[in-house]
Coordinates of C-alpha atoms in Angstrom, one line a residue:
L517 CA 1.7 -5.6 1.4
G518 CA 4.4 -4.1 -0.5
M519 CA 6.8 -1.6 -0.5
V520 CA 6.5 1.7 -2.8
K521 CA 10.1 3.5 -3.8
V522 CA 9.2 6.4 -4.6
A523 CA 12.9 8.7 -3.9
E524 CA 16.3 6.9 -3.2
G525 CA 16.1 6.0 0.7
K526 CA 12.8 7.4 0.7
S527 CA 9.4 4.6 0.3
F528 CA 6.3 3.4 2.4
V529 CA 4.6 0.6 3.1
M530 CA 1.0 0.0 1.1
A531 CA -1.4 -2.6 1.8
D532 CA -3.6 -3.1 -1.1
I533 CA -7.6 -3.8 0.4
P534 CA -9.4 -5.5 -2.1
G535 CA -12.9 -6.9 -1.9
L536 CA -14.7 -4.1 -0.4
I537 CA -18.0 -4.2 -0.9
E538 CA -21.8 -3.3 -0.8
G539 CA -22.4 -5.2 2.8
A540 CA -18.9 -5.0 4.1
S541 CA -19.7 -3.8 7.1
E542 CA -21.9 -6.0 7.8
G543 CA -19.5 -8.8 7.1
V544 CA -20.6 -9.2 3.7
G545 CA -17.5 -11.2 1.6
L546 CA -14.6 -10.7 3.2
G547 CA -15.6 -8.0 4.7
H548 CA -14.4 -7.0 8.4
E549 CA -10.9 -9.2 7.5
F550 CA -9.8 -6.1 5.3
L551 CA -11.7 -3.3 6.8
R552 CA -9.4 -4.8 10.1
H553 CA -6.3 -4.0 7.8
V554 CA -7.8 -0.2 6.6
E555 CA -7.6 0.1 10.4
R556 CA -4.0 0.5 10.5
C557 CA -3.5 2.5 7.7
R558 CA -3.0 6.3 8.0
L559 CA -3.6 7.3 5.0
N560 CA -6.2 6.2 3.1
I561 CA -5.9 5.6 -1.4
H562 CA -9.4 5.1 -2.4
I563 CA -9.2 3.7 -6.6
V564 CA -12.1 3.8 -8.4
D565 CA -12.8 3.2 -11.9
V566 CA -14.1 6.5 -13.8
S567 CA -14.6 5.7 -16.8
G568 CA -17.6 3.2 -15.8
S569 CA -16.1 0.2 -18.2
E570 CA -18.9 -1.5 -16.9
G571 CA -21.9 0.4 -16.2
R572 CA -20.7 1.8 -13.1
D573 CA -21.1 5.2 -11.4
P574 CA -18.4 6.6 -10.1
I575 CA -19.7 8.3 -7.6
E576 CA -22.0 5.8 -6.1
D577 CA -18.6 3.8 -6.3
F578 CA -17.1 6.0 -4.3
E579 CA -19.6 6.9 -1.7
T580 CA -20.7 3.3 -1.0
I581 CA -16.9 1.7 -0.1
N582 CA -16.9 5.8 2.6
R583 CA -20.6 4.3 3.8
E584 CA -18.6 0.4 4.4
L585 CA -16.3 2.9 6.0
K586 CA -17.9 5.1 8.7
N587 CA -20.6 1.6 9.4
F588 CA -17.8 -0.2 10.3
N589 CA -15.8 2.9 12.0
E590 CA -17.3 6.1 11.9
E591 CA -13.3 7.4 12.8
L592 CA -12.2 5.1 9.4
A593 CA -14.4 7.9 6.6
S594 CA -12.7 10.9 8.5
R595 CA -9.1 9.4 7.9
P596 CA -7.3 11.2 5.3
Q597 CA -8.2 9.6 2.1
I598 CA -7.0 10.3 -1.6
V599 CA -8.8 9.7 -4.9
A600 CA -7.6 8.2 -7.6
A601 CA -9.2 7.6 -10.3
N602 CA -8.2 4.9 -12.3
K603 CA -8.8 4.2 -16.1
C604 CA -8.1 7.7 -17.0
D605 CA -6.8 6.0 -20.5
M606 CA -10.7 4.8 -21.4
A607 CA -12.8 7.7 -19.5
S608 CA -13.8 10.9 -21.9
A609 CA -12.7 14.4 -20.4
E610 CA -16.3 14.6 -19.4
Q611 CA -15.9 12.0 -16.9
I612 CA -12.7 13.0 -15.8
D613 CA -13.9 16.4 -14.8
A614 CA -17.0 16.0 -13.1
F615 CA -15.6 12.7 -10.9
R616 CA -12.9 15.2 -10.6
T617 CA -15.2 18.2 -9.0
Y618 CA -17.2 15.7 -7.2
I619 CA -14.2 15.3 -5.1
E620 CA -12.3 18.8 -4.9
A621 CA -15.6 19.9 -3.4
K622 CA -15.3 17.2 -0.5
G623 CA -11.6 18.6 -0.3
L624 CA -10.4 15.4 -1.1
P625 CA -6.8 15.7 -3.2
F626 CA -8.0 13.7 -6.5
Y627 CA -5.1 12.6 -9.3
P628 CA -6.3 10.2 -12.7
I629 CA -4.0 7.8 -13.2
S630 CA -4.3 4.8 -15.5
A631 CA -3.0 1.8 -13.4
A632 CA -2.3 -0.4 -17.5
T633 CA -0.4 2.2 -18.2
R634 CA 1.6 4.4 -15.9
Q635 CA -0.2 7.2 -16.4
G636 CA -0.7 9.7 -13.5
V637 CA 1.1 7.2 -10.7
D638 CA 4.3 8.3 -10.1
A639 CA 2.5 12.0 -9.5
L640 CA 0.8 9.6 -7.2
T641 CA 2.5 7.7 -5.4
G642 CA 5.0 11.3 -4.7
A643 CA 1.7 12.9 -3.0
V644 CA 0.9 10.2 -0.3
A645 CA 4.9 9.9 0.0
A646 CA 4.5 13.7 1.5
Q647 CA 1.4 13.2 3.3
L648 CA 2.4 10.2 4.5
D649 CA 5.6 12.4 6.1
Q650 CA 3.1 14.9 7.5
L651 CA 0.9 12.0 9.2
P652 CA 1.9 10.4 13.0
P653 CA 1.8 7.1 13.1
I654 CA -1.6 4.9 14.6
R655 CA -1.4 4.1 17.7
Q656 CA -4.9 3.1 19.1
Y657 CA -4.8 0.1 17.0
E658 CA -1.4 -1.3 17.3
P659 CA 0.1 -4.1 19.4
E660 CA 2.9 -4.1 21.2
P661 CA 5.9 -3.5 19.4
A662 CA 7.7 -6.7 18.4
P663 CA 11.8 -7.0 19.9
Q664 CA 13.6 -5.2 16.9
P665 CA 17.0 -6.0 16.4
E666 CA 19.2 -3.5 15.3
V667 CA 21.2 -3.7 11.7
A668 CA 24.9 -4.0 12.2
E669 CA 27.6 -1.1 11.6
G670 CA 27.3 -0.1 8.0
G671 CA 24.4 -2.3 7.5
K672 CA 25.5 -5.1 5.1
R673 CA 25.4 -8.6 6.1
P674 CA 26.0 -11.7 3.5
F675 CA 23.1 -12.9 1.8
T676 CA 22.1 -14.8 -1.3
I677 CA 19.0 -14.3 -3.2
R678 CA 17.8 -17.1 -6.2
V679 CA 15.1 -17.2 -8.8
E680 CA 12.6 -20.0 -8.5
D681 CA 8.9 -19.8 -10.6
G682 CA 9.9 -16.2 -10.7
V683 CA 9.4 -15.9 -7.2
Y684 CA 12.8 -14.3 -5.9
I685 CA 14.0 -16.0 -2.8
V686 CA 16.0 -14.5 -0.4
E687 CA 18.0 -16.4 2.8
A688 CA 20.7 -15.4 5.4
D689 CA 21.5 -16.8 8.2
W690 CA 20.1 -14.0 9.9
L691 CA 17.6 -12.5 9.0
M692 CA 16.0 -15.6 11.0
S693 CA 17.2 -13.8 13.9
S694 CA 16.7 -10.0 12.8
L695 CA 13.4 -10.8 11.2
G696 CA 11.5 -13.8 13.1
M697 CA 9.8 -12.0 15.7
V698 CA 8.6 -9.3 13.6
D699 CA 5.0 -8.6 13.7
M700 CA 3.9 -8.1 10.0
E701 CA 0.8 -6.6 11.3
D702 CA 2.2 -3.9 13.1
Y703 CA 2.4 -0.3 10.8
E704 CA 6.3 0.2 13.3
S705 CA 7.3 -3.3 12.8
L706 CA 6.8 -3.3 8.8
Q707 CA 8.6 -0.2 8.5
Y708 CA 11.5 -1.2 10.6
F709 CA 11.5 -4.8 8.2
Q710 CA 11.7 -2.3 5.6
R711 CA 14.6 -0.4 6.9
V712 CA 16.0 -4.0 7.3
L713 CA 15.9 -4.9 3.4
I714 CA 17.6 -1.0 2.3
K715 CA 20.3 -1.1 5.1
S716 CA 21.5 -4.2 3.9
G717 CA 21.9 -4.5 0.4
I718 CA 18.2 -6.4 -0.4
I719 CA 16.6 -4.2 -2.0
E720 CA 19.9 -3.6 -4.6
E721 CA 20.9 -6.3 -5.5
L722 CA 17.4 -7.8 -6.3
E723 CA 17.2 -4.2 -9.0
R724 CA 20.7 -5.7 -9.8
M725 CA 18.8 -8.6 -10.6
G726 CA 16.4 -7.3 -12.6
I727 CA 13.1 -7.7 -11.0
N728 CA 10.3 -6.0 -12.2
E729 CA 7.2 -4.6 -10.5
G730 CA 4.9 -6.9 -9.2
D731 CA 7.2 -9.8 -9.2
T732 CA 6.8 -11.9 -6.1
V733 CA 9.5 -11.8 -3.4
S734 CA 9.6 -14.1 -0.4
I735 CA 11.8 -13.9 2.8
L736 CA 11.1 -16.0 5.7
N737 CA 7.6 -16.9 5.6
F738 CA 6.4 -13.7 4.4
E739 CA 6.1 -12.8 1.0
F740 CA 5.2 -9.3 -0.9
D741 CA 5.0 -8.1 -4.0
Y742 CA 7.8 -5.8 -5.1
I743 CA 6.4 -2.2 -6.3
K744 CA 8.3 0.1 -7.1

């Protein structure tokens, strides 16, 4: 899990779902475990290698994963989806255009990106944030929300941050009472967790300390990668 900051005071929680392969819906690999996480997401960003750098076919890869989603839960295959064509810096214009034509014919948004060079990443995250604003929460899979105490007036509470072995460790006496019962598997609870970090000034201080995208943040027993 990571928090993606797209604008001042605007961000969203993202779950990175690795390991989806053919047969995932039947439990191949860690299929069931990862697919259960997908059920909690309102919007799927399907990242496909458009370059064919490993001899793969992006259309075949796209269809394989969507087939696994449908086999696991038909509703997942019809959930809103954005397609990100990754490694566009290594792909030819013809490869990108062919995949774009295929995806857009299905009525899906298409964004060419390069994770390595960050080409197109800002446009993608902006589109994701805009679409999330239009989507209701997924209630059918959510457990009862954990108790969520309010942040104090003004939002600022004392805390310390230290760096050990490249990990940013956040500590504060009030964190346990405020976040100790937050269910990190629950979308609404994660949104609350995110608001606390912003209002308390923790995110601002992490940025002042020079945190970089991909660095690990540790709060209580919860670790996540910082995503700007």
